[in-house]
Amino acid sequence: MGTRVRIITDGVADLPPAVAASLGIKVVPIYLFIEGRSYRSDAFNDRKLLYHSLEGTNGRPQTAAPSVQEFLAAYAELADEGAEDIIGLFVARGLSSVSAQALLAARQFERARVHLVETGQVSMGVGLQALQAAELAAQGLSAAEILSQVEPLASRTYLMGMLGSLEHLHASGRVSWTQAWVGDLLQIKPLIALHEGAVQLWGRVRTYRNALMRIADWVREAAPLERLALLYARTPLDVVEELRVELESLVAPDRFLMLEAGPVFLTHIGPTGVGVAALLADRPELAAKRRW
Amino acid sequence: MDAVTETQSGLDGQQFKQMVHAALLWLRQHQAAINALNVFPVPDGDTGTNMMLTMTSAWNEIEYLQDDNIGEIAGKVAYGALMGARGNSGVILSQIWRGFARGLDHQLRMDVQGLAEAMQRAAETAYKGVVKPVEGTILTVIREVAEEAQVAVTQTQDVTQMLEQLVRRAKAAEARTPTLLPVLRQAGVVDSGGQGLVVILEGMWRYLTGQSIEEGERPAQVVNLAAVEPHPAGYGEGAEPEFDANYPYDVQFIIMGEDYDLDVPAIRARIEVMGDCPLVVGDARAVKVHVHVADPGVPISFGAQQGALRDVVVENMAQQYQEFIAGRTAALAPASGPALPAILLESEPQPISVVAVAVGEGLEKVFRSLGATAVVHGGQTMNPSTADILEALRTLKTEKAIILPNNKNILMTAQQAAEMAEGLEVAVVPTRSLPQGIAALLVLDQQATLDGNAAAMSRAAREIITGEVTYAVRDVALDGVTVHEGDAIGLLDEALVVTGKTFEEVVRRLLEKVPLEDRELVTLYYGADVEEETAKALGEELAALYPALEFEVIAGGQAHYPYLLSIE
């Protein structure tokens, strides 16, 4: 690939390998520890393998960021391919040490300029921003031009979903709020939102049907959309299908992705959830209408 | 007892006080007979008991008063009835007393003109208290009594004679209630609330004529109970308040009377006829007005004529509803674009409190765990009074509150408490069962407006199906279901659908009657008299029987209802 600006992300972004490859996006895998064994996240691109490995465990593998050396190696690979500028979009700084490692490596790297952009996201919230950046790079824009368009994306990217339970999120230690609002007597499925690095509860439901309604309503109100991804994780397939039908007309077909969330997402969010990552169109005049 | 001798200018306050006492005693005598008219065979808040408790509260206000001034005494009766109102019939009765007292405002004595005016105002106020008045109820009885009073006042100068004429008309009106309300005709009964009013008027008249109202006196057989047959499911007493789309504007303002010259009752009287949910409180210097109207200009220009206006707020409730559906509130717009709802931390002050009426330790806990600030104890067989709910509202630290009555017979009491809660903006979400209340509470959004929340919570409540399993309190045959006293029976959204030998069998048969496609979750709240093991075993059995459904078994701790089901 002759592009002088290249995009790099990490395994948390959940980008399907074929999609990443077609746009020349470099993916640095992260690490999972399951029952004392260490795996690279890209070993689980086939999700069946992941679920198989998790069987008989508590379902919450530990995760670890790639080392500075690995980032240096990844940058070097891109430089070898002719990159003069590298734009890195990684999992939200506040939620993981991946960005910190990538930054340390960037400071030591001299063969190309490395620019890091804060995504405030995980999973396809990162992935959608990386796709957007790669498309601009493919158009031959300069690094400065790309950065000026990519840096504002975090403010328009949302991850909205229903958790199968709160258990995984609590165990992950990534959120500080209490269970009080969700209650502990009835089985409640919390609706959570991630935006600019902050995880928030925005509703509580007892059934998939209500969750789908709430999520689809949110997406309809947030439209127009630049890109949309439907995420699921061991979720009943009829639920996923129903949500797809609700959503697919809201965004151009080539801007819509549907995928099973990856190991990191699953670790922190837990199975049986469903949600969307949405990159809203740049329409400042609609900002008031898009309030949450 | 001797007949009361009327002085030249009518009855005084002390005579009226004794009439009220007589009405209460006479009502107590007839309480069981009136309860029996509430023939739907479930353990429920009974009309006779509710009206008796409402009258008891009225009597407690005046029992020790030595006033001769009838206007004063009637005002206290109205206040006591208002605070003690229980059940829909009690609320309408309290409105009748409120109007009656207003008709006697500033009067020292009550002559026939006074009685005619009081009855007229009583009827008007009772109708205004209900958004959709239903004929064939206590409303019809008070209206016909008021009409009769306008005729009688031209025929006699004697209050006792006039009251006798009113009692006759009340009985005639009551006897015709089945011709006006199909549900009564079908069941072959007269309206229970109307019957309560007949008894009250009769008690007052008996006092004036010196007839006994002592305990043990054989109650007058007004209704042939042998002819009483059950009426179909879904019938609540009286009419119920509902959101009225005809009055989409919520108007609030404060009128400032610079010269201490505001006439609060006059302002209230004008505002009350302008729309729905009126609230007028204050004194000669400042009056707070709140009303739902079709045209916001009407109350505002009227207010401006009375004094300087302050804090004028006009809200389009229909629009708020739309906004809520979209999940948006203006306060959340950040400069940078769309914002997320704030996380609700325990320590964070929440702008809206929720008062839920609930019965059963487990169910009360569920309401608290989901964020209800106060739980008023009460429900199926013991309806809380207006004062009970008001007391809970007064403990709140917020300026906005939502009441979840969780029972069809507590809706109006909740509405009344909401209107009386001064300095507090209160919305009633008309939840008709405990499962509906839980479904409503789940969608509470502290970021949305009060009215927006009320609309969304009402919608959520309607989405679930409530199942109730209890025992029949009498023999009935309705909707093709024949039950005998003591049988286990099952209701779906207030309709009797199945009967069985055991409560568990009824739960199984209830589920057979529910259209279960699109349903995912059944929550089984088991009552105080059910063993945990029995309930758990039933849950497991059902889960095996319906693999597509999830079953959750929760200790509700409620009395009288071994099982409550929430099907969603």
JSON list of N, CA and C in Angstrom, two decimals, chain B residues 215-276:
[
{"chain": "B", "resi": 215, "resn": "GLU", "atom": "N", "xyz": [-77.11, 1.72, 67.34]},
{"chain": "B", "resi": 215, "resn": "GLU", "atom": "CA", "xyz": [-76.57, 0.41, 66.98]},
{"chain": "B", "resi": 215, "resn": "GLU", "atom": "C", "xyz": [-77.65, -0.63, 67.26]},
{"chain": "B", "resi": 216, "resn": "GLY", "atom": "N", "xyz": [-77.73, -1.62, 66.45]},
{"chain": "B", "resi": 216, "resn": "GLY", "atom": "CA", "xyz": [-78.68, -2.68, 66.70]},
{"chain": "B", "resi": 216, "resn": "GLY", "atom": "C", "xyz": [-80.01, -2.44, 66.00]},
{"chain": "B", "resi": 217, "resn": "GLU", "atom": "N", "xyz": [-80.25, -1.20, 65.64]},
{"chain": "B", "resi": 217, "resn": "GLU", "atom": "CA", "xyz": [-81.45, -0.91, 64.88]},
{"chain": "B", "resi": 217, "resn": "GLU", "atom": "C", "xyz": [-81.36, -1.66, 63.55]},
{"chain": "B", "resi": 218, "resn": "ARG", "atom": "N", "xyz": [-82.46, -2.28, 63.19]},
{"chain": "B", "resi": 218, "resn": "ARG", "atom": "CA", "xyz": [-82.42, -3.06, 61.97]},
{"chain": "B", "resi": 218, "resn": "ARG", "atom": "C", "xyz": [-82.24, -2.12, 60.78]},
{"chain": "B", "resi": 219, "resn": "PRO", "atom": "N", "xyz": [-81.23, -2.32, 59.98]},
{"chain": "B", "resi": 219, "resn": "PRO", "atom": "CA", "xyz": [-81.00, -1.42, 58.85]},
{"chain": "B", "resi": 219, "resn": "PRO", "atom": "C", "xyz": [-82.15, -1.47, 57.86]},
{"chain": "B", "resi": 220, "resn": "ALA", "atom": "N", "xyz": [-82.43, -0.36, 57.30]},
{"chain": "B", "resi": 220, "resn": "ALA", "atom": "CA", "xyz": [-83.46, -0.32, 56.26]},
{"chain": "B", "resi": 220, "resn": "ALA", "atom": "C", "xyz": [-82.98, -1.14, 55.07]},
{"chain": "B", "resi": 221, "resn": "GLN", "atom": "N", "xyz": [-83.86, -2.02, 54.60]},
{"chain": "B", "resi": 221, "resn": "GLN", "atom": "CA", "xyz": [-83.48, -2.84, 53.46]},
{"chain": "B", "resi": 221, "resn": "GLN", "atom": "C", "xyz": [-83.76, -2.06, 52.19]},
{"chain": "B", "resi": 222, "resn": "VAL", "atom": "N", "xyz": [-82.74, -1.41, 51.70]},
{"chain": "B", "resi": 222, "resn": "VAL", "atom": "CA", "xyz": [-82.94, -0.57, 50.52]},
{"chain": "B", "resi": 222, "resn": "VAL", "atom": "C", "xyz": [-82.85, -1.39, 49.26]},
{"chain": "B", "resi": 223, "resn": "VAL", "atom": "N", "xyz": [-81.97, -2.36, 49.29]},
{"chain": "B", "resi": 223, "resn": "VAL", "atom": "CA", "xyz": [-81.75, -3.16, 48.10]},
{"chain": "B", "resi": 223, "resn": "VAL", "atom": "C", "xyz": [-82.09, -4.60, 48.42]},
{"chain": "B", "resi": 224, "resn": "ASN", "atom": "N", "xyz": [-82.73, -5.25, 47.49]},
{"chain": "B", "resi": 224, "resn": "ASN", "atom": "CA", "xyz": [-83.02, -6.66, 47.67]},
{"chain": "B", "resi": 224, "resn": "ASN", "atom": "C", "xyz": [-81.77, -7.47, 47.38]},
{"chain": "B", "resi": 225, "resn": "LEU", "atom": "N", "xyz": [-81.08, -7.85, 48.43]},
{"chain": "B", "resi": 225, "resn": "LEU", "atom": "CA", "xyz": [-79.80, -8.54, 48.23]},
{"chain": "B", "resi": 225, "resn": "LEU", "atom": "C", "xyz": [-79.97, -9.90, 47.61]},
{"chain": "B", "resi": 226, "resn": "ALA", "atom": "N", "xyz": [-81.17, -10.47, 47.75]},
{"chain": "B", "resi": 226, "resn": "ALA", "atom": "CA", "xyz": [-81.40, -11.77, 47.14]},
{"chain": "B", "resi": 226, "resn": "ALA", "atom": "C", "xyz": [-81.27, -11.67, 45.63]},
{"chain": "B", "resi": 227, "resn": "ALA", "atom": "N", "xyz": [-81.58, -10.47, 45.13]},
{"chain": "B", "resi": 227, "resn": "ALA", "atom": "CA", "xyz": [-81.52, -10.29, 43.68]},
{"chain": "B", "resi": 227, "resn": "ALA", "atom": "C", "xyz": [-80.12, -9.94, 43.21]},
{"chain": "B", "resi": 228, "resn": "VAL", "atom": "N", "xyz": [-79.25, -9.74, 44.20]},
{"chain": "B", "resi": 228, "resn": "VAL", "atom": "CA", "xyz": [-77.91, -9.32, 43.82]},
{"chain": "B", "resi": 228, "resn": "VAL", "atom": "C", "xyz": [-77.15, -10.44, 43.15]},
{"chain": "B", "resi": 229, "resn": "GLU", "atom": "N", "xyz": [-76.70, -10.15, 41.97]},
{"chain": "B", "resi": 229, "resn": "GLU", "atom": "CA", "xyz": [-75.85, -11.12, 41.27]},
{"chain": "B", "resi": 229, "resn": "GLU", "atom": "C", "xyz": [-74.54, -10.45, 40.96]},
{"chain": "B", "resi": 230, "resn": "PRO", "atom": "N", "xyz": [-73.56, -11.23, 40.67]},
{"chain": "B", "resi": 230, "resn": "PRO", "atom": "CA", "xyz": [-72.25, -10.65, 40.43]},
{"chain": "B", "resi": 230, "resn": "PRO", "atom": "C", "xyz": [-72.24, -9.76, 39.20]},
{"chain": "B", "resi": 231, "resn": "HIS", "atom": "N", "xyz": [-71.35, -8.80, 39.19]},
{"chain": "B", "resi": 231, "resn": "HIS", "atom": "CA", "xyz": [-71.15, -8.04, 37.96]},
{"chain": "B", "resi": 231, "resn": "HIS", "atom": "C", "xyz": [-69.78, -8.39, 37.40]},
{"chain": "B", "resi": 232, "resn": "PRO", "atom": "N", "xyz": [-69.62, -8.13, 36.13]},
{"chain": "B", "resi": 232, "resn": "PRO", "atom": "CA", "xyz": [-68.40, -8.60, 35.48]},
{"chain": "B", "resi": 232, "resn": "PRO", "atom": "C", "xyz": [-67.13, -7.95, 36.02]},
{"chain": "B", "resi": 233, "resn": "ALA", "atom": "N", "xyz": [-66.05, -8.54, 35.61]},
{"chain": "B", "resi": 233, "resn": "ALA", "atom": "CA", "xyz": [-64.74, -8.06, 36.05]},
{"chain": "B", "resi": 233, "resn": "ALA", "atom": "C", "xyz": [-64.44, -6.70, 35.48]},
{"chain": "B", "resi": 234, "resn": "GLY", "atom": "N", "xyz": [-63.47, -6.07, 36.07]},
{"chain": "B", "resi": 234, "resn": "GLY", "atom": "CA", "xyz": [-62.98, -4.82, 35.51]},
{"chain": "B", "resi": 234, "resn": "GLY", "atom": "C", "xyz": [-63.76, -3.62, 35.96]},
{"chain": "B", "resi": 235, "resn": "TYR", "atom": "N", "xyz": [-64.71, -3.82, 36.86]},
{"chain": "B", "resi": 235, "resn": "TYR", "atom": "CA", "xyz": [-65.52, -2.70, 37.27]},
{"chain": "B", "resi": 235, "resn": "TYR", "atom": "C", "xyz": [-65.00, -2.15, 38.58]},
{"chain": "B", "resi": 236, "resn": "GLY", "atom": "N", "xyz": [-64.57, -0.94, 38.56]},
{"chain": "B", "resi": 236, "resn": "GLY", "atom": "CA", "xyz": [-64.12, -0.29, 39.79]},
{"chain": "B", "resi": 236, "resn": "GLY", "atom": "C", "xyz": [-65.24, 0.61, 40.26]},
{"chain": "B", "resi": 237, "resn": "GLU", "atom": "N", "xyz": [-65.20, 1.02, 41.52]},
{"chain": "B", "resi": 237, "resn": "GLU", "atom": "CA", "xyz": [-66.27, 1.89, 41.99]},
{"chain": "B", "resi": 237, "resn": "GLU", "atom": "C", "xyz": [-66.09, 3.30, 41.45]},
{"chain": "B", "resi": 238, "resn": "GLY", "atom": "N", "xyz": [-67.21, 3.90, 41.04]},
{"chain": "B", "resi": 238, "resn": "GLY", "atom": "CA", "xyz": [-67.16, 5.28, 40.59]},
{"chain": "B", "resi": 238, "resn": "GLY", "atom": "C", "xyz": [-66.34, 5.46, 39.34]},
{"chain": "B", "resi": 239, "resn": "ALA", "atom": "N", "xyz": [-66.06, 6.72, 39.04]},
{"chain": "B", "resi": 239, "resn": "ALA", "atom": "CA", "xyz": [-65.25, 7.02, 37.86]},
{"chain": "B", "resi": 239, "resn": "ALA", "atom": "C", "xyz": [-63.81, 7.27, 38.30]},
{"chain": "B", "resi": 240, "resn": "GLU", "atom": "N", "xyz": [-62.94, 7.24, 37.37]},
{"chain": "B", "resi": 240, "resn": "GLU", "atom": "CA", "xyz": [-61.54, 7.42, 37.71]},
{"chain": "B", "resi": 240, "resn": "GLU", "atom": "C", "xyz": [-60.95, 8.61, 36.98]},
{"chain": "B", "resi": 241, "resn": "PRO", "atom": "N", "xyz": [-59.98, 9.25, 37.60]},
{"chain": "B", "resi": 241, "resn": "PRO", "atom": "CA", "xyz": [-59.32, 10.36, 36.92]},
{"chain": "B", "resi": 241, "resn": "PRO", "atom": "C", "xyz": [-58.40, 9.82, 35.84]},
{"chain": "B", "resi": 242, "resn": "GLU", "atom": "N", "xyz": [-58.34, 10.50, 34.77]},
{"chain": "B", "resi": 242, "resn": "GLU", "atom": "CA", "xyz": [-57.42, 10.11, 33.71]},
{"chain": "B", "resi": 242, "resn": "GLU", "atom": "C", "xyz": [-56.79, 11.36, 33.13]},
{"chain": "B", "resi": 243, "resn": "PHE", "atom": "N", "xyz": [-55.68, 11.19, 32.46]},
{"chain": "B", "resi": 243, "resn": "PHE", "atom": "CA", "xyz": [-55.07, 12.33, 31.78]},
{"chain": "B", "resi": 243, "resn": "PHE", "atom": "C", "xyz": [-56.02, 12.77, 30.68]},
{"chain": "B", "resi": 244, "resn": "ASP", "atom": "N", "xyz": [-56.24, 14.06, 30.59]},
{"chain": "B", "resi": 244, "resn": "ASP", "atom": "CA", "xyz": [-57.21, 14.55, 29.62]},
{"chain": "B", "resi": 244, "resn": "ASP", "atom": "C", "xyz": [-56.49, 15.32, 28.52]},
{"chain": "B", "resi": 245, "resn": "ALA", "atom": "N", "xyz": [-56.53, 14.75, 27.31]},
{"chain": "B", "resi": 245, "resn": "ALA", "atom": "CA", "xyz": [-55.84, 15.37, 26.18]},
{"chain": "B", "resi": 245, "resn": "ALA", "atom": "C", "xyz": [-56.51, 16.67, 25.75]},
{"chain": "B", "resi": 246, "resn": "ASN", "atom": "N", "xyz": [-57.73, 16.92, 26.28]},
{"chain": "B", "resi": 246, "resn": "ASN", "atom": "CA", "xyz": [-58.40, 18.17, 25.95]},
{"chain": "B", "resi": 246, "resn": "ASN", "atom": "C", "xyz": [-57.75, 19.37, 26.63]},
{"chain": "B", "resi": 247, "resn": "TYR", "atom": "N", "xyz": [-56.95, 19.11, 27.65]},
{"chain": "B", "resi": 247, "resn": "TYR", "atom": "CA", "xyz": [-56.30, 20.19, 28.39]},
{"chain": "B", "resi": 247, "resn": "TYR", "atom": "C", "xyz": [-54.78, 20.04, 28.34]},
{"chain": "B", "resi": 248, "resn": "PRO", "atom": "N", "xyz": [-54.20, 20.30, 27.17]},
{"chain": "B", "resi": 248, "resn": "PRO", "atom": "CA", "xyz": [-52.78, 19.98, 27.00]},
{"chain": "B", "resi": 248, "resn": "PRO", "atom": "C", "xyz": [-51.82, 20.94, 27.67]},
{"chain": "B", "resi": 249, "resn": "TYR", "atom": "N", "xyz": [-52.32, 22.16, 28.05]},
{"chain": "B", "resi": 249, "resn": "TYR", "atom": "CA", "xyz": [-51.37, 23.13, 28.62]},
{"chain": "B", "resi": 249, "resn": "TYR", "atom": "C", "xyz": [-51.38, 23.13, 30.14]},
{"chain": "B", "resi": 250, "resn": "ASP", "atom": "N", "xyz": [-50.20, 23.00, 30.69]},
{"chain": "B", "resi": 250, "resn": "ASP", "atom": "CA", "xyz": [-50.02, 23.08, 32.14]},
{"chain": "B", "resi": 250, "resn": "ASP", "atom": "C", "xyz": [-49.60, 24.52, 32.44]},
{"chain": "B", "resi": 251, "resn": "VAL", "atom": "N", "xyz": [-50.47, 25.25, 33.14]},
{"chain": "B", "resi": 251, "resn": "VAL", "atom": "CA", "xyz": [-50.21, 26.66, 33.42]},
{"chain": "B", "resi": 251, "resn": "VAL", "atom": "C", "xyz": [-50.00, 26.86, 34.92]},
{"chain": "B", "resi": 252, "resn": "GLN", "atom": "N", "xyz": [-48.93, 27.56, 35.27]},
{"chain": "B", "resi": 252, "resn": "GLN", "atom": "CA", "xyz": [-48.67, 27.87, 36.67]},
{"chain": "B", "resi": 252, "resn": "GLN", "atom": "C", "xyz": [-48.25, 29.33, 36.78]},
{"chain": "B", "resi": 253, "resn": "PHE", "atom": "N", "xyz": [-48.73, 30.01, 37.80]},
{"chain": "B", "resi": 253, "resn": "PHE", "atom": "CA", "xyz": [-48.22, 31.34, 38.09]},
{"chain": "B", "resi": 253, "resn": "PHE", "atom": "C", "xyz": [-48.58, 31.72, 39.51]},
{"chain": "B", "resi": 254, "resn": "ILE", "atom": "N", "xyz": [-47.97, 32.80, 39.96]},
{"chain": "B", "resi": 254, "resn": "ILE", "atom": "CA", "xyz": [-48.26, 33.33, 41.28]},
{"chain": "B", "resi": 254, "resn": "ILE", "atom": "C", "xyz": [-48.84, 34.73, 41.09]},
{"chain": "B", "resi": 255, "resn": "ILE", "atom": "N", "xyz": [-49.98, 34.98, 41.77]},
{"chain": "B", "resi": 255, "resn": "ILE", "atom": "CA", "xyz": [-50.57, 36.32, 41.71]},
{"chain": "B", "resi": 255, "resn": "ILE", "atom": "C", "xyz": [-50.16, 37.05, 42.99]},
{"chain": "B", "resi": 256, "resn": "MET", "atom": "N", "xyz": [-49.61, 38.25, 42.82]},
{"chain": "B", "resi": 256, "resn": "MET", "atom": "CA", "xyz": [-49.19, 39.04, 43.98]},
{"chain": "B", "resi": 256, "resn": "MET", "atom": "C", "xyz": [-50.26, 40.10, 44.25]},
{"chain": "B", "resi": 257, "resn": "GLY", "atom": "N", "xyz": [-50.82, 40.11, 45.45]},
{"chain": "B", "resi": 257, "resn": "GLY", "atom": "CA", "xyz": [-51.79, 41.14, 45.82]},
{"chain": "B", "resi": 257, "resn": "GLY", "atom": "C", "xyz": [-51.09, 42.18, 46.67]},
{"chain": "B", "resi": 258, "resn": "GLU", "atom": "N", "xyz": [-50.75, 43.30, 46.02]},
{"chain": "B", "resi": 258, "resn": "GLU", "atom": "CA", "xyz": [-49.95, 44.33, 46.71]},
{"chain": "B", "resi": 258, "resn": "GLU", "atom": "C", "xyz": [-50.65, 44.83, 47.97]},
{"chain": "B", "resi": 259, "resn": "ASP", "atom": "N", "xyz": [-51.98, 44.93, 47.90]},
{"chain": "B", "resi": 259, "resn": "ASP", "atom": "CA", "xyz": [-52.71, 45.53, 49.02]},
{"chain": "B", "resi": 259, "resn": "ASP", "atom": "C", "xyz": [-53.43, 44.48, 49.85]},
{"chain": "B", "resi": 260, "resn": "TYR", "atom": "N", "xyz": [-52.88, 43.27, 49.86]},
{"chain": "B", "resi": 260, "resn": "TYR", "atom": "CA", "xyz": [-53.53, 42.19, 50.63]},
{"chain": "B", "resi": 260, "resn": "TYR", "atom": "C", "xyz": [-54.99, 42.06, 50.23]},
{"chain": "B", "resi": 261, "resn": "ASP", "atom": "N", "xyz": [-55.25, 42.11, 48.92]},
{"chain": "B", "resi": 261, "resn": "ASP", "atom": "CA", "xyz": [-56.65, 42.18, 48.49]},
{"chain": "B", "resi": 261, "resn": "ASP", "atom": "C", "xyz": [-57.08, 40.98, 47.65]},
{"chain": "B", "resi": 262, "resn": "LEU", "atom": "N", "xyz": [-56.28, 39.91, 47.66]},
{"chain": "B", "resi": 262, "resn": "LEU", "atom": "CA", "xyz": [-56.67, 38.76, 46.84]},
{"chain": "B", "resi": 262, "resn": "LEU", "atom": "C", "xyz": [-57.78, 37.97, 47.53]},
{"chain": "B", "resi": 263, "resn": "ASP", "atom": "N", "xyz": [-58.78, 37.60, 46.72]},
{"chain": "B", "resi": 263, "resn": "ASP", "atom": "CA", "xyz": [-59.90, 36.81, 47.23]},
{"chain": "B", "resi": 263, "resn": "ASP", "atom": "C", "xyz": [-59.66, 35.36, 46.80]},
{"chain": "B", "resi": 264, "resn": "VAL", "atom": "N", "xyz": [-59.04, 34.58, 47.68]},
{"chain": "B", "resi": 264, "resn": "VAL", "atom": "CA", "xyz": [-58.61, 33.22, 47.29]},
{"chain": "B", "resi": 264, "resn": "VAL", "atom": "C", "xyz": [-59.78, 32.34, 46.85]},
{"chain": "B", "resi": 265, "resn": "PRO", "atom": "N", "xyz": [-60.87, 32.29, 47.61]},
{"chain": "B", "resi": 265, "resn": "PRO", "atom": "CA", "xyz": [-61.98, 31.42, 47.16]},
{"chain": "B", "resi": 265, "resn": "PRO", "atom": "C", "xyz": [-62.52, 31.85, 45.81]},
{"chain": "B", "resi": 266, "resn": "ALA", "atom": "N", "xyz": [-62.59, 33.15, 45.58]},
{"chain": "B", "resi": 266, "resn": "ALA", "atom": "CA", "xyz": [-63.12, 33.62, 44.29]},
{"chain": "B", "resi": 266, "resn": "ALA", "atom": "C", "xyz": [-62.20, 33.23, 43.15]},
{"chain": "B", "resi": 267, "resn": "ILE", "atom": "N", "xyz": [-60.89, 33.39, 43.39]},
{"chain": "B", "resi": 267, "resn": "ILE", "atom": "CA", "xyz": [-59.93, 33.00, 42.36]},
{"chain": "B", "resi": 267, "resn": "ILE", "atom": "C", "xyz": [-60.01, 31.50, 42.11]},
{"chain": "B", "resi": 268, "resn": "ARG", "atom": "N", "xyz": [-60.09, 30.75, 43.21]},
{"chain": "B", "resi": 268, "resn": "ARG", "atom": "CA", "xyz": [-60.16, 29.30, 43.08]},
{"chain": "B", "resi": 268, "resn": "ARG", "atom": "C", "xyz": [-61.39, 28.90, 42.27]},
{"chain": "B", "resi": 269, "resn": "ALA", "atom": "N", "xyz": [-62.51, 29.55, 42.58]},
{"chain": "B", "resi": 269, "resn": "ALA", "atom": "CA", "xyz": [-63.76, 29.19, 41.90]},
{"chain": "B", "resi": 269, "resn": "ALA", "atom": "C", "xyz": [-63.63, 29.44, 40.39]},
{"chain": "B", "resi": 270, "resn": "ARG", "atom": "N", "xyz": [-63.00, 30.53, 40.03]},
{"chain": "B", "resi": 270, "resn": "ARG", "atom": "CA", "xyz": [-62.84, 30.84, 38.61]},
{"chain": "B", "resi": 270, "resn": "ARG", "atom": "C", "xyz": [-61.87, 29.87, 37.94]},
{"chain": "B", "resi": 271, "resn": "ILE", "atom": "N", "xyz": [-60.75, 29.63, 38.59]},
{"chain": "B", "resi": 271, "resn": "ILE", "atom": "CA", "xyz": [-59.73, 28.75, 38.01]},
{"chain": "B", "resi": 271, "resn": "ILE", "atom": "C", "xyz": [-60.28, 27.33, 37.85]},
{"chain": "B", "resi": 272, "resn": "GLU", "atom": "N", "xyz": [-61.05, 26.92, 38.85]},
{"chain": "B", "resi": 272, "resn": "GLU", "atom": "CA", "xyz": [-61.53, 25.54, 38.83]},
{"chain": "B", "resi": 272, "resn": "GLU", "atom": "C", "xyz": [-62.41, 25.23, 37.64]},
{"chain": "B", "resi": 273, "resn": "VAL", "atom": "N", "xyz": [-63.11, 26.23, 37.13]},
{"chain": "B", "resi": 273, "resn": "VAL", "atom": "CA", "xyz": [-63.99, 25.94, 36.00]},
{"chain": "B", "resi": 273, "resn": "VAL", "atom": "C", "xyz": [-63.24, 26.08, 34.67]},
{"chain": "B", "resi": 274, "resn": "MET", "atom": "N", "xyz": [-61.98, 26.49, 34.73]},
{"chain": "B", "resi": 274, "resn": "MET", "atom": "CA", "xyz": [-61.24, 26.70, 33.48]},
{"chain": "B", "resi": 274, "resn": "MET", "atom": "C", "xyz": [-60.67, 25.42, 32.89]},
{"chain": "B", "resi": 275, "resn": "GLY", "atom": "N", "xyz": [-60.41, 24.45, 33.73]},
{"chain": "B", "resi": 275, "resn": "GLY", "atom": "CA", "xyz": [-59.77, 23.24, 33.21]},
{"chain": "B", "resi": 275, "resn": "GLY", "atom": "C", "xyz": [-59.67, 22.13, 34.22]},
{"chain": "B", "resi": 276, "resn": "ASP", "atom": "N", "xyz": [-58.57, 21.42, 34.12]},
{"chain": "B", "resi": 276, "resn": "ASP", "atom": "CA", "xyz": [-58.39, 20.17, 34.81]},
{"chain": "B", "resi": 276, "resn": "ASP", "atom": "C", "xyz": [-57.30, 20.32, 35.89]}
]
